C-alpha cells in the first residue's frame, strides 16, 4: 500500500458516518408497535379462555408453537400433558409401551406410563416432523421432547 492510499481509506476519512447518524428519529418506525406485548397477552388469554398453563410448548427443532395450555408432569419435570394442541400431527404408526422386568433401562415412554401395555401413537411437529411426544387412548397428548416457555 502506498502512503496516498491510507489517506483515501474510508476508516481514515472524516466523512465516515455511523449507522446511528443515518437514522432519522423524527419519523415513526414502520414495524414497531409499543402496544404489541399487551395485544399478545390479550390474545393468549382469549385462546386459553381464562385458564392457566404451566408452560407454552414449542418444537425443539423449528420453535413452532405446539401447545398453549398444558400441565407439567408431577414426577418428570421435563414432561407435559395436554388436550388442546396446535401444529401437531398424529402418526398412524403405533408405539407400544410394554413393561419388561429384564430391561434395566426403560425409555421415556415406559417411565411416564409406568410400563403399561397401553397403545400410544407418535406425535410429530406438523411443520418439521420432529417427534415431540405421544397420543394415548384417552386422547391426551404427552410431550417429552418439547421446549417449555414459562408463562
Short mmCIF file of N, CA and C in Angstrom, two decimals:
data_model
loop_
_atom_site.label_atom_id
_atom_site.label_comp_id
_atom_site.label_asym_id
_atom_site.label_seq_id
_atom_site.Cartn_x
_atom_site.Cartn_y
_atom_site.Cartn_z
N UNK A 1 0.82 -1.17 0.00
CA UNK A 1 0.00 0.00 0.00
C UNK A 1 0.87 1.24 0.00
N UNK A 2 0.50 2.21 -0.80
CA UNK A 2 1.24 3.46 -0.84
C UNK A 2 0.69 4.40 0.21
N UNK A 3 1.45 5.46 0.52
CA UNK A 3 1.02 6.42 1.53
C UNK A 3 -0.25 7.14 1.10
N UNK A 4 -0.41 7.39 -0.14
CA UNK A 4 -1.60 8.08 -0.64
C UNK A 4 -2.85 7.25 -0.47
N UNK A 5 -2.71 5.91 -0.47
CA UNK A 5 -3.87 5.02 -0.31
C UNK A 5 -4.42 5.09 1.10
N UNK A 6 -3.56 5.28 2.14
CA UNK A 6 -4.02 5.38 3.52
C UNK A 6 -4.94 6.59 3.71
N UNK A 7 -4.61 7.67 3.08
CA UNK A 7 -5.40 8.89 3.23
C UNK A 7 -6.77 8.74 2.59
N UNK A 8 -6.87 7.88 1.56
CA UNK A 8 -8.14 7.69 0.86
C UNK A 8 -8.99 6.59 1.52
N UNK A 9 -8.47 5.88 2.51
CA UNK A 9 -9.17 4.78 3.17
C UNK A 9 -10.41 5.32 3.89
N UNK A 10 -11.53 4.62 3.82
CA UNK A 10 -12.75 5.08 4.50
C UNK A 10 -12.58 5.16 6.01
N UNK A 11 -11.74 4.33 6.61
CA UNK A 11 -11.58 4.38 8.06
C UNK A 11 -10.81 5.63 8.50
N UNK A 12 -10.00 6.18 7.62
CA UNK A 12 -9.27 7.41 7.96
C UNK A 12 -10.01 8.65 7.51
N UNK A 13 -11.10 8.49 6.80
CA UNK A 13 -11.85 9.63 6.27
C UNK A 13 -12.69 10.26 7.36
N UNK A 14 -12.81 11.55 7.32
CA UNK A 14 -13.66 12.26 8.28
C UNK A 14 -15.11 12.22 7.82
N UNK A 15 -15.35 11.68 6.64
CA UNK A 15 -16.71 11.61 6.13
C UNK A 15 -17.39 10.29 6.51
N UNK A 16 -16.70 9.43 7.27
CA UNK A 16 -17.30 8.17 7.70
C UNK A 16 -18.44 8.47 8.67
N UNK A 17 -19.62 7.89 8.41
CA UNK A 17 -20.81 8.16 9.21
C UNK A 17 -21.25 6.83 9.83
N UNK A 18 -21.58 6.85 11.11
CA UNK A 18 -22.05 5.62 11.76
C UNK A 18 -23.52 5.40 11.40
N UNK A 19 -24.00 4.18 11.64
CA UNK A 19 -25.39 3.86 11.35
C UNK A 19 -26.35 4.73 12.15
N UNK A 20 -25.99 5.04 13.40
CA UNK A 20 -26.85 5.87 14.24
C UNK A 20 -27.02 7.26 13.66
N UNK A 21 -26.01 7.78 13.02
CA UNK A 21 -26.11 9.11 12.43
C UNK A 21 -27.03 9.12 11.22
N UNK A 22 -27.23 7.97 10.59
CA UNK A 22 -28.06 7.90 9.40
C UNK A 22 -29.54 7.67 9.71
N UNK A 23 -29.88 7.30 10.93
CA UNK A 23 -31.26 7.02 11.31
C UNK A 23 -31.99 8.32 11.57
N UNK A 24 -33.16 8.44 10.96
CA UNK A 24 -33.99 9.63 11.16
C UNK A 24 -35.00 9.31 12.26
N UNK A 25 -34.77 9.83 13.46
CA UNK A 25 -35.62 9.54 14.61
C UNK A 25 -36.89 10.40 14.64
N UNK A 26 -37.03 11.30 13.69
CA UNK A 26 -38.22 12.16 13.68
C UNK A 26 -39.43 11.45 13.08
N UNK A 27 -39.21 10.33 12.35
CA UNK A 27 -40.33 9.57 11.78
C UNK A 27 -40.56 8.31 12.61
N UNK A 28 -41.81 7.91 12.67
CA UNK A 28 -42.19 6.72 13.43
C UNK A 28 -41.72 5.47 12.69
N UNK A 29 -41.05 4.51 13.38
CA UNK A 29 -40.60 3.28 12.71
C UNK A 29 -41.79 2.51 12.14
N UNK A 30 -41.61 1.95 10.96
CA UNK A 30 -42.70 1.29 10.24
C UNK A 30 -43.17 0.01 10.91
N UNK A 31 -42.27 -0.78 11.50
CA UNK A 31 -42.62 -2.08 12.04
C UNK A 31 -42.58 -2.14 13.56
N UNK A 32 -42.78 -1.05 14.24
CA UNK A 32 -42.72 -1.03 15.69
C UNK A 32 -44.09 -0.71 16.26
N UNK A 33 -44.53 -1.51 17.21
CA UNK A 33 -45.80 -1.28 17.87
C UNK A 33 -45.56 -1.34 19.38
N UNK A 34 -45.60 -0.21 20.07
CA UNK A 34 -45.33 -0.21 21.51
C UNK A 34 -46.38 -0.97 22.32
N UNK A 35 -47.54 -1.24 21.74
CA UNK A 35 -48.60 -1.94 22.46
C UNK A 35 -48.68 -3.43 22.10
N UNK A 36 -47.67 -3.92 21.39
CA UNK A 36 -47.69 -5.30 20.92
C UNK A 36 -47.71 -6.32 22.06
N UNK A 37 -46.96 -6.09 23.13
CA UNK A 37 -46.96 -7.03 24.26
C UNK A 37 -48.35 -7.15 24.88
N UNK A 38 -49.02 -6.04 25.02
CA UNK A 38 -50.37 -6.06 25.60
C UNK A 38 -51.34 -6.78 24.66
N UNK A 39 -51.21 -6.56 23.35
CA UNK A 39 -52.06 -7.25 22.38
C UNK A 39 -51.82 -8.76 22.42
N UNK A 40 -50.55 -9.17 22.52
CA UNK A 40 -50.21 -10.60 22.60
C UNK A 40 -50.79 -11.23 23.86
N UNK A 41 -50.69 -10.52 24.97
CA UNK A 41 -51.22 -11.04 26.24
C UNK A 41 -52.74 -11.21 26.16
N UNK A 42 -53.43 -10.26 25.58
CA UNK A 42 -54.89 -10.37 25.42
C UNK A 42 -55.26 -11.54 24.51
N UNK A 43 -54.48 -11.74 23.45
CA UNK A 43 -54.74 -12.84 22.52
C UNK A 43 -54.61 -14.19 23.22
N UNK A 44 -53.54 -14.36 24.02
CA UNK A 44 -53.32 -15.65 24.69
C UNK A 44 -54.39 -15.91 25.75
N UNK A 45 -54.85 -14.85 26.47
CA UNK A 45 -55.92 -15.03 27.44
C UNK A 45 -57.22 -15.45 26.75
N UNK A 46 -57.46 -14.90 25.58
CA UNK A 46 -58.66 -15.25 24.83
C UNK A 46 -58.59 -16.71 24.36
N UNK A 47 -57.42 -17.15 23.91
CA UNK A 47 -57.24 -18.53 23.45
C UNK A 47 -57.39 -19.54 24.59
N UNK A 48 -56.93 -19.18 25.78
CA UNK A 48 -56.97 -20.10 26.93
C UNK A 48 -58.30 -20.04 27.67
N UNK A 49 -59.17 -19.12 27.32
CA UNK A 49 -60.46 -18.96 27.99
C UNK A 49 -60.30 -18.74 29.50
N UNK A 50 -59.28 -17.99 29.88
CA UNK A 50 -59.07 -17.63 31.28
C UNK A 50 -58.36 -18.68 32.12
N UNK A 51 -58.02 -19.84 31.56
CA UNK A 51 -57.35 -20.89 32.32
C UNK A 51 -55.84 -20.67 32.33
N UNK A 52 -55.19 -21.14 33.39
CA UNK A 52 -53.74 -21.03 33.50
C UNK A 52 -53.06 -22.22 32.85
N UNK A 53 -51.79 -22.05 32.57
CA UNK A 53 -50.99 -23.12 31.98
C UNK A 53 -49.63 -23.15 32.65
N UNK A 54 -49.03 -24.34 32.72
CA UNK A 54 -47.70 -24.45 33.29
C UNK A 54 -46.63 -23.98 32.33
N UNK A 55 -46.92 -24.02 31.02
CA UNK A 55 -45.94 -23.59 30.02
C UNK A 55 -46.60 -23.47 28.65
N UNK A 56 -45.91 -22.80 27.75
CA UNK A 56 -46.23 -22.82 26.33
C UNK A 56 -45.16 -23.70 25.71
N UNK A 57 -45.56 -24.73 24.97
CA UNK A 57 -44.61 -25.69 24.43
C UNK A 57 -44.32 -25.41 22.96
N UNK A 58 -43.04 -25.53 22.61
CA UNK A 58 -42.58 -25.31 21.23
C UNK A 58 -41.77 -26.51 20.76
N UNK A 59 -41.73 -26.67 19.46
CA UNK A 59 -40.92 -27.73 18.85
C UNK A 59 -39.45 -27.43 19.08
N UNK A 60 -38.64 -28.42 19.48
CA UNK A 60 -37.22 -28.16 19.73
C UNK A 60 -36.40 -27.94 18.46
N UNK A 61 -36.95 -28.32 17.31
CA UNK A 61 -36.20 -28.17 16.06
C UNK A 61 -36.51 -26.87 15.33
N UNK A 62 -37.80 -26.50 15.25
CA UNK A 62 -38.16 -25.32 14.46
C UNK A 62 -38.85 -24.22 15.27
N UNK A 63 -39.02 -24.45 16.57
CA UNK A 63 -39.61 -23.48 17.51
C UNK A 63 -41.06 -23.13 17.20
N UNK A 64 -41.77 -23.99 16.49
CA UNK A 64 -43.18 -23.79 16.22
C UNK A 64 -43.97 -24.05 17.49
N UNK A 65 -44.97 -23.23 17.78
CA UNK A 65 -45.81 -23.41 18.96
C UNK A 65 -46.63 -24.69 18.82
N UNK A 66 -46.56 -25.54 19.85
CA UNK A 66 -47.28 -26.81 19.85
C UNK A 66 -48.48 -26.81 20.79
N UNK A 67 -48.36 -26.07 21.88
CA UNK A 67 -49.41 -26.12 22.89
C UNK A 67 -49.39 -24.83 23.71
N UNK A 68 -50.57 -24.25 23.92
CA UNK A 68 -50.68 -23.02 24.71
C UNK A 68 -51.12 -23.31 26.14
N UNK A 69 -51.69 -24.48 26.35
CA UNK A 69 -52.23 -24.83 27.67
C UNK A 69 -51.87 -26.27 27.99
N UNK A 70 -51.01 -26.47 29.00
CA UNK A 70 -50.59 -27.82 29.35
C UNK A 70 -50.34 -27.92 30.85
N UNK A 71 -50.15 -29.15 31.29
CA UNK A 71 -49.89 -29.43 32.70
C UNK A 71 -48.57 -30.19 32.82
N UNK A 72 -47.73 -29.75 33.73
CA UNK A 72 -46.43 -30.39 33.93
C UNK A 72 -46.60 -31.70 34.69
N UNK A 73 -45.81 -32.70 34.31
CA UNK A 73 -45.83 -34.00 34.98
C UNK A 73 -45.32 -33.83 36.40
N UNK A 74 -45.96 -34.50 37.36
CA UNK A 74 -45.57 -34.36 38.77
C UNK A 74 -44.17 -34.86 39.06
N UNK A 75 -43.80 -36.00 38.48
CA UNK A 75 -42.52 -36.63 38.79
C UNK A 75 -41.43 -36.26 37.79
N UNK A 76 -41.74 -36.27 36.50
CA UNK A 76 -40.76 -35.98 35.45
C UNK A 76 -40.99 -34.56 34.96
N UNK A 77 -40.21 -33.64 35.48
CA UNK A 77 -40.45 -32.22 35.29
C UNK A 77 -40.25 -31.71 33.87
N UNK A 78 -39.66 -32.50 32.99
CA UNK A 78 -39.48 -32.07 31.60
C UNK A 78 -40.58 -32.62 30.69
N UNK A 79 -41.59 -33.25 31.28
CA UNK A 79 -42.69 -33.82 30.50
C UNK A 79 -43.98 -33.08 30.82
N UNK A 80 -44.83 -32.96 29.80
CA UNK A 80 -46.09 -32.23 29.93
C UNK A 80 -47.20 -33.03 29.28
N UNK A 81 -48.45 -32.75 29.70
CA UNK A 81 -49.59 -33.37 29.06
C UNK A 81 -50.60 -32.28 28.71
N UNK A 82 -51.34 -32.53 27.64
CA UNK A 82 -52.29 -31.53 27.15
C UNK A 82 -53.42 -32.21 26.40
N UNK A 83 -54.52 -31.50 26.27
CA UNK A 83 -55.65 -31.98 25.49
C UNK A 83 -55.78 -31.18 24.20
N UNK A 84 -55.56 -29.87 24.29
CA UNK A 84 -55.69 -29.00 23.13
C UNK A 84 -54.30 -28.61 22.64
N UNK A 85 -54.01 -28.92 21.39
CA UNK A 85 -52.70 -28.65 20.81
C UNK A 85 -52.88 -27.96 19.46
N UNK A 86 -51.78 -27.48 18.94
CA UNK A 86 -51.76 -26.88 17.61
C UNK A 86 -50.47 -27.29 16.91
N UNK A 87 -50.47 -27.34 15.62
CA UNK A 87 -49.29 -27.68 14.82
C UNK A 87 -48.72 -29.06 15.17
N UNK A 88 -49.58 -29.99 15.54
CA UNK A 88 -49.16 -31.36 15.84
C UNK A 88 -49.88 -32.31 14.91
N UNK A 89 -49.19 -33.37 14.52
CA UNK A 89 -49.84 -34.41 13.73
C UNK A 89 -49.60 -35.75 14.40
N UNK A 90 -50.66 -36.55 14.41
CA UNK A 90 -50.59 -37.89 15.00
C UNK A 90 -50.24 -38.85 13.87
N UNK A 91 -49.17 -39.59 14.06
CA UNK A 91 -48.73 -40.55 13.05
C UNK A 91 -49.57 -41.82 13.16
N UNK A 92 -49.74 -42.51 12.04
CA UNK A 92 -50.50 -43.77 12.01
C UNK A 92 -49.77 -44.87 12.74
N UNK A 93 -48.45 -44.76 12.76
CA UNK A 93 -47.62 -45.79 13.41
C UNK A 93 -47.86 -45.78 14.93
N UNK A 94 -48.17 -46.93 15.47
CA UNK A 94 -48.39 -47.03 16.91
C UNK A 94 -47.10 -47.37 17.63
N UNK A 95 -46.95 -46.80 18.80
CA UNK A 95 -45.82 -47.09 19.67
C UNK A 95 -46.39 -47.82 20.87
N UNK A 96 -45.87 -48.97 21.18
CA UNK A 96 -46.39 -49.75 22.30
C UNK A 96 -45.44 -49.62 23.48
N UNK A 97 -46.01 -49.29 24.60
CA UNK A 97 -45.24 -49.19 25.83
C UNK A 97 -45.46 -50.47 26.61
N UNK A 98 -44.45 -51.35 26.66
CA UNK A 98 -44.59 -52.63 27.35
C UNK A 98 -43.61 -52.69 28.51
N UNK A 99 -44.07 -53.30 29.58
CA UNK A 99 -43.17 -53.45 30.71
C UNK A 99 -42.25 -54.64 30.48
N UNK A 100 -41.03 -54.51 30.93
CA UNK A 100 -40.06 -55.59 30.78
C UNK A 100 -39.27 -55.70 32.06
N UNK A 101 -39.40 -56.81 32.74
CA UNK A 101 -38.68 -56.97 34.01
C UNK A 101 -37.19 -57.18 33.78
N UNK A 102 -36.80 -57.67 32.59
CA UNK A 102 -35.39 -57.91 32.31
C UNK A 102 -34.65 -56.65 31.91
N UNK A 103 -35.37 -55.68 31.41
CA UNK A 103 -34.72 -54.46 30.92
C UNK A 103 -34.28 -53.56 32.08
N UNK A 104 -33.01 -53.18 32.09
CA UNK A 104 -32.52 -52.27 33.13
C UNK A 104 -32.91 -50.83 32.83
N UNK A 105 -32.74 -50.48 31.57
CA UNK A 105 -33.05 -49.11 31.17
C UNK A 105 -34.39 -49.09 30.46
N UNK A 106 -35.25 -48.21 30.92
CA UNK A 106 -36.53 -48.03 30.25
C UNK A 106 -36.48 -46.70 29.52
N UNK A 107 -37.17 -46.65 28.40
CA UNK A 107 -37.18 -45.37 27.69
C UNK A 107 -38.15 -44.41 28.35
N UNK A 108 -38.19 -43.19 27.86
CA UNK A 108 -39.02 -42.15 28.46
C UNK A 108 -40.49 -42.53 28.50
N UNK A 109 -40.98 -43.15 27.45
CA UNK A 109 -42.40 -43.51 27.41
C UNK A 109 -42.74 -44.52 28.50
N UNK A 110 -41.87 -45.50 28.71
CA UNK A 110 -42.12 -46.50 29.75
C UNK A 110 -42.14 -45.86 31.13
N UNK A 111 -41.22 -44.94 31.37
CA UNK A 111 -41.19 -44.28 32.68
C UNK A 111 -42.44 -43.46 32.91
N UNK A 112 -42.90 -42.77 31.89
CA UNK A 112 -44.06 -41.89 32.05
C UNK A 112 -45.33 -42.68 32.30
N UNK A 113 -45.50 -43.80 31.61
CA UNK A 113 -46.74 -44.55 31.70
C UNK A 113 -46.63 -45.75 32.63
N UNK A 114 -45.55 -45.84 33.38
CA UNK A 114 -45.42 -46.90 34.36
C UNK A 114 -45.28 -48.28 33.75
N UNK A 115 -44.86 -48.37 32.50
CA UNK A 115 -44.64 -49.66 31.86
C UNK A 115 -45.92 -50.39 31.52
N UNK A 116 -47.01 -49.69 31.32
CA UNK A 116 -48.28 -50.35 30.99
C UNK A 116 -48.26 -50.83 29.54
N UNK A 117 -49.25 -51.64 29.20
CA UNK A 117 -49.36 -52.16 27.84
C UNK A 117 -50.26 -51.25 26.98
N UNK A 118 -50.32 -50.01 27.32
CA UNK A 118 -51.17 -49.05 26.62
C UNK A 118 -50.63 -48.78 25.22
N UNK A 119 -51.54 -48.68 24.25
CA UNK A 119 -51.13 -48.38 22.87
C UNK A 119 -51.07 -46.87 22.69
N UNK A 120 -49.95 -46.42 22.19
CA UNK A 120 -49.71 -44.99 22.01
C UNK A 120 -49.41 -44.72 20.55
N UNK A 121 -49.74 -43.52 20.11
CA UNK A 121 -49.40 -43.10 18.75
C UNK A 121 -48.38 -41.98 18.84
N UNK A 122 -47.48 -41.99 17.91
CA UNK A 122 -46.42 -40.99 17.86
C UNK A 122 -47.00 -39.64 17.45
N UNK A 123 -46.55 -38.56 18.12
CA UNK A 123 -46.95 -37.20 17.78
C UNK A 123 -45.73 -36.46 17.27
N UNK A 124 -45.90 -35.80 16.12
CA UNK A 124 -44.80 -35.06 15.49
C UNK A 124 -45.21 -33.61 15.25
N UNK A 125 -44.22 -32.76 15.12
CA UNK A 125 -44.45 -31.38 14.74
C UNK A 125 -44.98 -31.37 13.31
N UNK A 126 -46.05 -30.63 13.06
CA UNK A 126 -46.64 -30.58 11.73
C UNK A 126 -45.78 -29.81 10.74
N UNK A 127 -44.85 -29.00 11.24
CA UNK A 127 -44.01 -28.19 10.36
C UNK A 127 -42.76 -28.94 9.93
N UNK A 128 -42.03 -29.54 10.89
CA UNK A 128 -40.74 -30.17 10.56
C UNK A 128 -40.69 -31.67 10.81
N UNK A 129 -41.77 -32.26 11.30
CA UNK A 129 -41.91 -33.71 11.55
C UNK A 129 -41.01 -34.26 12.65
N UNK A 130 -40.55 -33.42 13.55
CA UNK A 130 -39.78 -33.88 14.70
C UNK A 130 -40.71 -34.54 15.70
N UNK A 131 -40.32 -35.72 16.22
CA UNK A 131 -41.14 -36.39 17.22
C UNK A 131 -41.11 -35.58 18.51
N UNK A 132 -42.29 -35.22 19.02
CA UNK A 132 -42.37 -34.39 20.22
C UNK A 132 -43.08 -35.08 21.37
N UNK A 133 -43.78 -36.20 21.10
CA UNK A 133 -44.48 -36.88 22.18
C UNK A 133 -45.31 -38.03 21.67
N UNK A 134 -46.32 -38.39 22.48
CA UNK A 134 -47.22 -39.48 22.13
C UNK A 134 -48.66 -39.08 22.44
N UNK A 135 -49.58 -39.81 21.82
CA UNK A 135 -51.02 -39.60 21.99
C UNK A 135 -51.58 -40.89 22.54
N UNK A 136 -52.26 -40.85 23.70
CA UNK A 136 -52.72 -42.09 24.32
C UNK A 136 -54.18 -42.41 23.97
N UNK A 137 -54.67 -43.53 24.49
CA UNK A 137 -56.03 -43.99 24.22
C UNK A 137 -57.09 -43.08 24.80
N UNK A 138 -56.74 -42.30 25.82
CA UNK A 138 -57.68 -41.36 26.45
C UNK A 138 -57.69 -40.01 25.74
N UNK A 139 -57.03 -39.93 24.58
CA UNK A 139 -56.94 -38.72 23.76
C UNK A 139 -56.23 -37.59 24.49
N UNK A 140 -55.17 -37.94 25.19
CA UNK A 140 -54.31 -36.96 25.87
C UNK A 140 -52.95 -36.99 25.20
N UNK A 141 -52.42 -35.81 24.93
CA UNK A 141 -51.08 -35.68 24.37
C UNK A 141 -50.07 -35.64 25.50
N UNK A 142 -49.01 -36.40 25.37
CA UNK A 142 -47.93 -36.43 26.35
C UNK A 142 -46.66 -35.96 25.64
N UNK A 143 -46.17 -34.79 26.01
CA UNK A 143 -44.98 -34.22 25.38
C UNK A 143 -43.75 -34.53 26.21
N UNK A 144 -42.75 -35.14 25.61
CA UNK A 144 -41.49 -35.40 26.29
C UNK A 144 -40.31 -34.82 25.53
N UNK A 145 -40.56 -34.25 24.36
CA UNK A 145 -39.49 -33.66 23.55
C UNK A 145 -39.98 -32.30 23.04
N UNK A 146 -40.21 -31.38 23.96
CA UNK A 146 -40.70 -30.04 23.60
C UNK A 146 -40.01 -29.00 24.47
N UNK A 147 -39.90 -27.81 23.95
CA UNK A 147 -39.29 -26.72 24.71
C UNK A 147 -40.37 -25.95 25.46
N UNK A 148 -40.28 -25.90 26.79
CA UNK A 148 -41.27 -25.14 27.55
C UNK A 148 -40.84 -23.67 27.68
N UNK A 149 -41.82 -22.81 27.61
CA UNK A 149 -41.61 -21.40 27.87
C UNK A 149 -42.49 -21.05 29.05
N UNK A 150 -41.89 -20.71 30.16
CA UNK A 150 -42.68 -20.43 31.37
C UNK A 150 -43.60 -19.25 31.10
N UNK A 151 -44.83 -19.37 31.59
CA UNK A 151 -45.80 -18.28 31.37
C UNK A 151 -46.54 -17.94 32.64
#
